[in-house]
Amino acid sequence: MLLTDLHGVGPKLAEKIKALGISQVEDLLFHLPNRYEDRTRIHPIGTCRPGQRVLIEGRVEHAAIVRARRSMLVVVLSDGTGRITLRFFHFHAYQKQQLGKGSLLRCFGEVRVGFQGLEMVHPSYNRLSSYDEAPIADRLTPVYPTTEGLGQSTWIKLTDQALALLRSGELALQELLPKALLRQLKFASLTDALDYIHRPPPDADVTALTLRNHPAQKRLAMEELLAHNLSMQKLHRLQREQQAPGMSSHGDAESIFLQGLPFELTAAQNRVVAEIHADLGSSKPMLRLVHGDVGSGKTVVAALAALRAASNGHQTAITAPTELLAEQHLRVFSAWLKPLGLEPVWLSGKVTGKKRSAALERIGNGAKLVIGTHALMQAGVQFRQLGLVIVDEQHRFGVHQRMDLLNKGGTGNQQAHQLIMTATPIPRTLAMTAYAGMDISVIDELPPGRKSVRTVVMSNQRRPEIVQRVATACANGQQAYWVCTLIEETDTIEAKAAEEVAENLRNELHNIKVGLIHGRMKSADKQQVMDAFKAGRINLLVATTVIEVGVDVPNASLMIIENAERLGLAQLHQLRGRVGRGSNQSSCVLMYNPPLGDLARQRMEIMRETTDGFRIAEKDLELRGPGDVLGTRQTGMLQFRIADLARDADLLRLVPPAADALLESAPLQADRLIQRWIGDASRFAGV
Ligand code: ADP
Ligand code: MG
């Protein structure tokens, strides 16, 4: 049913509402209130407390336009139990009349403390002719998320109509949750749940509703989680039905490569490589997530996969989410694979003009190894025979981006194999949602000889001690990072702050070479600094969080993180992973700006207690919620309308079995669920 079928909705209003993703009456019902107001009771003015949002009634004792810096209309209202001032900064002349002395008003607004006792600024109000005139609301009043020019009264009018259509059965919303699940979780029917959420009774648990923790909302969250799992699984099933180039072991490149490495693969690496090689050998596309904590050695695994593709005449595309990380891959892969005759092509957003054309040409001509940032996923890039796509730190990319890359294949009806690598230790429950339908390999072992990083937490009042510690470490031939953190500031501000920190440290530490790296620097300059640090020509590297992922300098064994309290656990864990990569005992100082809040203290504590990424991730999920764990807030990969992976964690384990059962026994119902919550998901499939 179209929005324009409702009373009072013309094309113009429909257009406005459409901007919020609502085009059908049904969608309107899934646009849920953010909060509720209780207009079911009239509060005696004498009992009102600051901060309350309440309904009051009273007679105007006094009204006047007061001319201060700007004029305002000030009205004093009394109901016999007390007085309250109403203040209007914007008003029309007729309002002075309407709100004149003796008028009877019913107002709703937030009670605040003003100059003359309690007041309400711009309350909503009605003029009554007698006290018992207008009926009071018998349900809580919903407040909807909205945009410019769409008032709450419009939302109420629209949802009133939609709910009436739903109750009368004219608007049929199919129940899509399996009956067994509804019974098991004691969920209300869809109609009852929607009715409750949009118009809760006065005795409803408003706290639960506001937190979206009410069973009526939970059942919608369950639908949405199911829909996401189903769409991911369907996408991946569709992909698996494609043909892929089977790649068998050819020649001796792989053994030459392994012999040339300065280390032996760990048992875990060997196992994962074998799993990947088995997948690549099949003519069904590989769809594998390699999950290994920071420093577990995923890169070499990726290199072996790329070698297998190359020796079968296929191209491999390797993408990483940041310039710095992608560049590091370029360096490592060049060093490893050039001796075997594989010269990587480099493509990032900063490669422009002739260089870009040259890179595109080599890619189009079938260069075996292509490394880059998301620039690889953009228009204009066309492969000749893409056989393998490797995405590092997948959680930073969206699903569509991965699909965009897959579609640049140039292999006719064949599809490339996909290898996704992530260091974010994803709790299992999350993995089941974010990576539904993928095979998962885990590198659950660190290379031998790694000592776990010792972590201490210190207030920045002890900065001199910390600086001394850096001095001593560097004097002993160790290298250190000093990480400056600013959150939600621009690159420029962050760069400036880092420059200042570096300058101060240079003044404090005379015999030590201090380097600086931040996001505003040109790539070549960044590279120069990284090279100097790697070669030991810089002792202390002052850095912004650009070094968060991927940077690998084994001799660096001390890390100071300034304002550590501002960072989330995932980020702290990634950063700390930059040390502890060599044979020295490494340490990490989490320096904070006191006082430490409760959440920050808990984060510092878990960091001090463990280096186990999985434990840290579980704690992160508990403290912050999964958008942050997966880094999806930025990418929109897992954006939910209602569900929240942390709040609804209790539902997650029920999702995979329910999804499997639905796909098996009621595939059409599964499609409808996807359609309801995600829309046309097949747009990802590219098939
Ligand atoms: P990550 O999994 O975080 O991407 P890397 O692939 O960057 O880890 O590996 C971290 C470091 O460990 C690199 O310096 C790499 O050369 C080294 N490394 C990888 N595998 C082994 C191994 N089996 N033995 C010793 N060092 C290894
Ligand atoms: Mg890595």
CSV table of N, CA and C in Angstrom, one decimal, residues 600-658:
chain,number,residue,atom,x,y,z
A,600,ALA,N,36.3,3.4,31.2
A,600,ALA,CA,37.7,3.5,30.8
A,600,ALA,C,38.5,2.7,31.7
A,601,ARG,N,38.2,2.7,33.0
A,601,ARG,CA,39.0,1.9,34.0
A,601,ARG,C,38.8,0.4,33.6
A,602,GLN,N,37.6,0.0,33.3
A,602,GLN,CA,37.4,-1.4,33.0
A,602,GLN,C,38.2,-1.8,31.7
A,603,ARG,N,38.3,-0.8,30.7
A,603,ARG,CA,39.1,-1.1,29.5
A,603,ARG,C,40.5,-1.3,29.9
A,604,MET,N,41.0,-0.3,30.7
A,604,MET,CA,42.5,-0.4,31.1
A,604,MET,C,42.8,-1.7,31.8
A,605,GLU,N,41.8,-2.1,32.7
A,605,GLU,CA,42.0,-3.3,33.4
A,605,GLU,C,42.2,-4.5,32.6
A,606,ILE,N,41.3,-4.7,31.6
A,606,ILE,CA,41.3,-5.9,30.8
A,606,ILE,C,42.6,-5.9,29.9
A,607,MET,N,43.0,-4.7,29.5
A,607,MET,CA,44.2,-4.6,28.7
A,607,MET,C,45.4,-5.0,29.5
A,608,ARG,N,45.4,-4.7,30.8
A,608,ARG,CA,46.5,-5.0,31.7
A,608,ARG,C,46.5,-6.5,32.0
A,609,GLU,N,45.3,-7.1,32.1
A,609,GLU,CA,45.2,-8.5,32.4
A,609,GLU,C,45.5,-9.4,31.3
A,610,THR,N,45.2,-9.1,30.1
A,610,THR,CA,45.3,-10.1,29.1
A,610,THR,C,45.8,-9.6,27.7
A,611,THR,N,46.4,-10.4,26.9
A,611,THR,CA,46.7,-10.0,25.5
A,611,THR,C,45.9,-10.9,24.6
A,612,ASP,N,45.0,-11.7,25.1
A,612,ASP,CA,44.2,-12.6,24.3
A,612,ASP,C,43.1,-11.8,23.6
A,613,GLY,N,43.2,-11.7,22.3
A,613,GLY,CA,42.3,-10.9,21.5
A,613,GLY,C,40.8,-11.3,21.7
A,614,PHE,N,40.6,-12.6,21.9
A,614,PHE,CA,39.2,-13.0,22.0
A,614,PHE,C,38.6,-12.5,23.3
A,615,ARG,N,39.4,-12.6,24.4
A,615,ARG,CA,38.8,-12.1,25.6
A,615,ARG,C,38.6,-10.6,25.6
A,616,ILE,N,39.5,-9.9,24.9
A,616,ILE,CA,39.3,-8.5,24.8
A,616,ILE,C,38.1,-8.2,24.0
A,617,ALA,N,37.9,-8.9,22.9
A,617,ALA,CA,36.7,-8.7,22.1
A,617,ALA,C,35.4,-8.9,22.8
A,618,GLU,N,35.4,-10.0,23.6
A,618,GLU,CA,34.2,-10.3,24.4
A,618,GLU,C,33.9,-9.1,25.3
A,619,LYS,N,34.9,-8.6,26.0
A,619,LYS,CA,34.8,-7.5,26.9
A,619,LYS,C,34.3,-6.3,26.2
A,620,ASP,N,34.9,-6.1,25.0
A,620,ASP,CA,34.5,-4.9,24.2
A,620,ASP,C,33.0,-5.0,23.8
A,621,LEU,N,32.6,-6.1,23.4
A,621,LEU,CA,31.2,-6.3,23.1
A,621,LEU,C,30.3,-6.0,24.3
A,622,GLU,N,30.8,-6.4,25.4
A,622,GLU,CA,30.0,-6.2,26.6
A,622,GLU,C,30.0,-4.7,27.0
A,623,LEU,N,31.1,-4.0,26.8
A,623,LEU,CA,31.2,-2.6,27.2
A,623,LEU,C,30.7,-1.6,26.2
A,624,ARG,N,30.8,-1.9,24.9
A,624,ARG,CA,30.5,-0.9,23.9
A,624,ARG,C,29.5,-1.3,22.9
A,625,GLY,N,29.4,-2.5,22.6
A,625,GLY,CA,28.5,-2.8,21.5
A,625,GLY,C,29.2,-3.1,20.2
A,626,PRO,N,28.7,-3.9,19.4
A,626,PRO,CA,29.4,-4.6,18.3
A,626,PRO,C,29.7,-3.7,17.1
A,627,GLY,N,29.0,-2.6,16.9
A,627,GLY,CA,29.3,-1.7,15.8
A,627,GLY,C,30.7,-1.3,15.9
A,628,ASP,N,31.2,-1.1,17.1
A,628,ASP,CA,32.5,-0.7,17.3
A,628,ASP,C,33.5,-1.8,17.2
A,629,VAL,N,33.1,-3.0,17.7
A,629,VAL,CA,33.9,-4.2,17.6
A,629,VAL,C,34.3,-4.4,16.2
A,630,LEU,N,33.3,-4.4,15.3
A,630,LEU,CA,33.6,-4.7,13.9
A,630,LEU,C,34.0,-3.5,13.1
A,631,GLY,N,34.0,-2.4,13.8
A,631,GLY,CA,34.3,-1.2,13.0
A,631,GLY,C,33.3,-0.9,11.9
A,632,THR,N,32.1,-1.3,12.1
A,632,THR,CA,31.1,-1.2,11.1
A,632,THR,C,30.4,0.2,11.1
A,633,ARG,N,30.5,0.9,12.2
A,633,ARG,CA,29.8,2.2,12.2
A,633,ARG,C,30.2,3.0,11.0
A,634,GLN,N,31.5,3.0,10.6
A,634,GLN,CA,31.9,3.8,9.5
A,634,GLN,C,31.5,3.2,8.2
A,635,THR,N,31.4,1.9,8.1
A,635,THR,CA,31.2,1.3,6.8
A,635,THR,C,29.7,1.0,6.4
A,636,GLY,N,28.9,0.8,7.5
A,636,GLY,CA,27.6,0.5,7.2
A,636,GLY,C,27.4,-1.0,6.8
A,637,MET,N,28.4,-1.8,7.1
A,637,MET,CA,28.3,-3.2,6.7
A,637,MET,C,27.2,-3.9,7.5
A,638,LEU,N,27.1,-3.6,8.7
A,638,LEU,CA,26.1,-4.3,9.5
A,638,LEU,C,25.3,-3.2,10.2
A,639,GLN,N,24.4,-2.6,9.4
A,639,GLN,CA,23.6,-1.5,10.0
A,639,GLN,C,22.2,-2.0,10.2
A,640,PHE,N,21.9,-2.0,11.5
A,640,PHE,CA,20.5,-2.5,11.8
A,640,PHE,C,19.6,-1.4,12.1
A,641,ARG,N,18.3,-1.6,11.8
A,641,ARG,CA,17.3,-0.6,12.0
A,641,ARG,C,16.9,-0.7,13.5
A,642,ILE,N,16.8,-1.9,14.0
A,642,ILE,CA,16.3,-2.1,15.3
A,642,ILE,C,17.2,-2.9,16.2
A,643,ALA,N,17.8,-4.0,15.6
A,643,ALA,CA,18.6,-4.9,16.4
A,643,ALA,C,19.9,-4.2,16.8
A,644,ASP,N,20.4,-4.7,17.9
A,644,ASP,CA,21.7,-4.2,18.4
A,644,ASP,C,22.4,-5.4,18.9
A,645,LEU,N,23.6,-5.7,18.3
A,645,LEU,CA,24.2,-7.0,18.6
A,645,LEU,C,24.6,-7.2,20.0
A,646,ALA,N,24.8,-6.1,20.7
A,646,ALA,CA,25.2,-6.2,22.1
A,646,ALA,C,23.9,-6.4,22.9
A,647,ARG,N,23.0,-5.6,22.7
A,647,ARG,CA,21.8,-5.7,23.5
A,647,ARG,C,21.0,-7.0,23.2
A,648,ASP,N,21.0,-7.4,22.0
A,648,ASP,CA,20.3,-8.6,21.6
A,648,ASP,C,21.2,-9.8,21.5
A,649,ALA,N,22.3,-9.8,22.2
A,649,ALA,CA,23.2,-10.9,22.2
A,649,ALA,C,22.5,-12.2,22.6
A,650,ASP,N,21.5,-12.1,23.4
A,650,ASP,CA,20.8,-13.3,23.9
A,650,ASP,C,20.1,-14.0,22.7
A,651,LEU,N,19.8,-13.2,21.7
A,651,LEU,CA,19.0,-13.8,20.5
A,651,LEU,C,20.0,-14.4,19.5
A,652,LEU,N,21.2,-14.0,19.5
A,652,LEU,CA,22.1,-14.3,18.4
A,652,LEU,C,22.3,-15.8,18.2
A,653,ARG,N,22.4,-16.5,19.3
A,653,ARG,CA,22.7,-18.0,19.2
A,653,ARG,C,21.5,-18.7,18.6
A,654,LEU,N,20.3,-18.0,18.7
A,654,LEU,CA,19.1,-18.7,18.1
A,654,LEU,C,19.0,-18.4,16.6
A,655,VAL,N,19.8,-17.5,16.1
A,655,VAL,CA,19.6,-17.1,14.7
A,655,VAL,C,20.0,-18.1,13.7
A,656,PRO,N,21.3,-18.7,13.8
A,656,PRO,CA,21.7,-19.6,12.8
A,656,PRO,C,20.8,-20.9,12.6
A,657,PRO,N,20.4,-21.5,13.7
A,657,PRO,CA,19.5,-22.7,13.5
A,657,PRO,C,18.1,-22.2,12.9
A,658,ALA,N,17.6,-21.1,13.4
A,658,ALA,CA,16.3,-20.6,12.8
A,658,ALA,C,16.5,-20.3,11.3
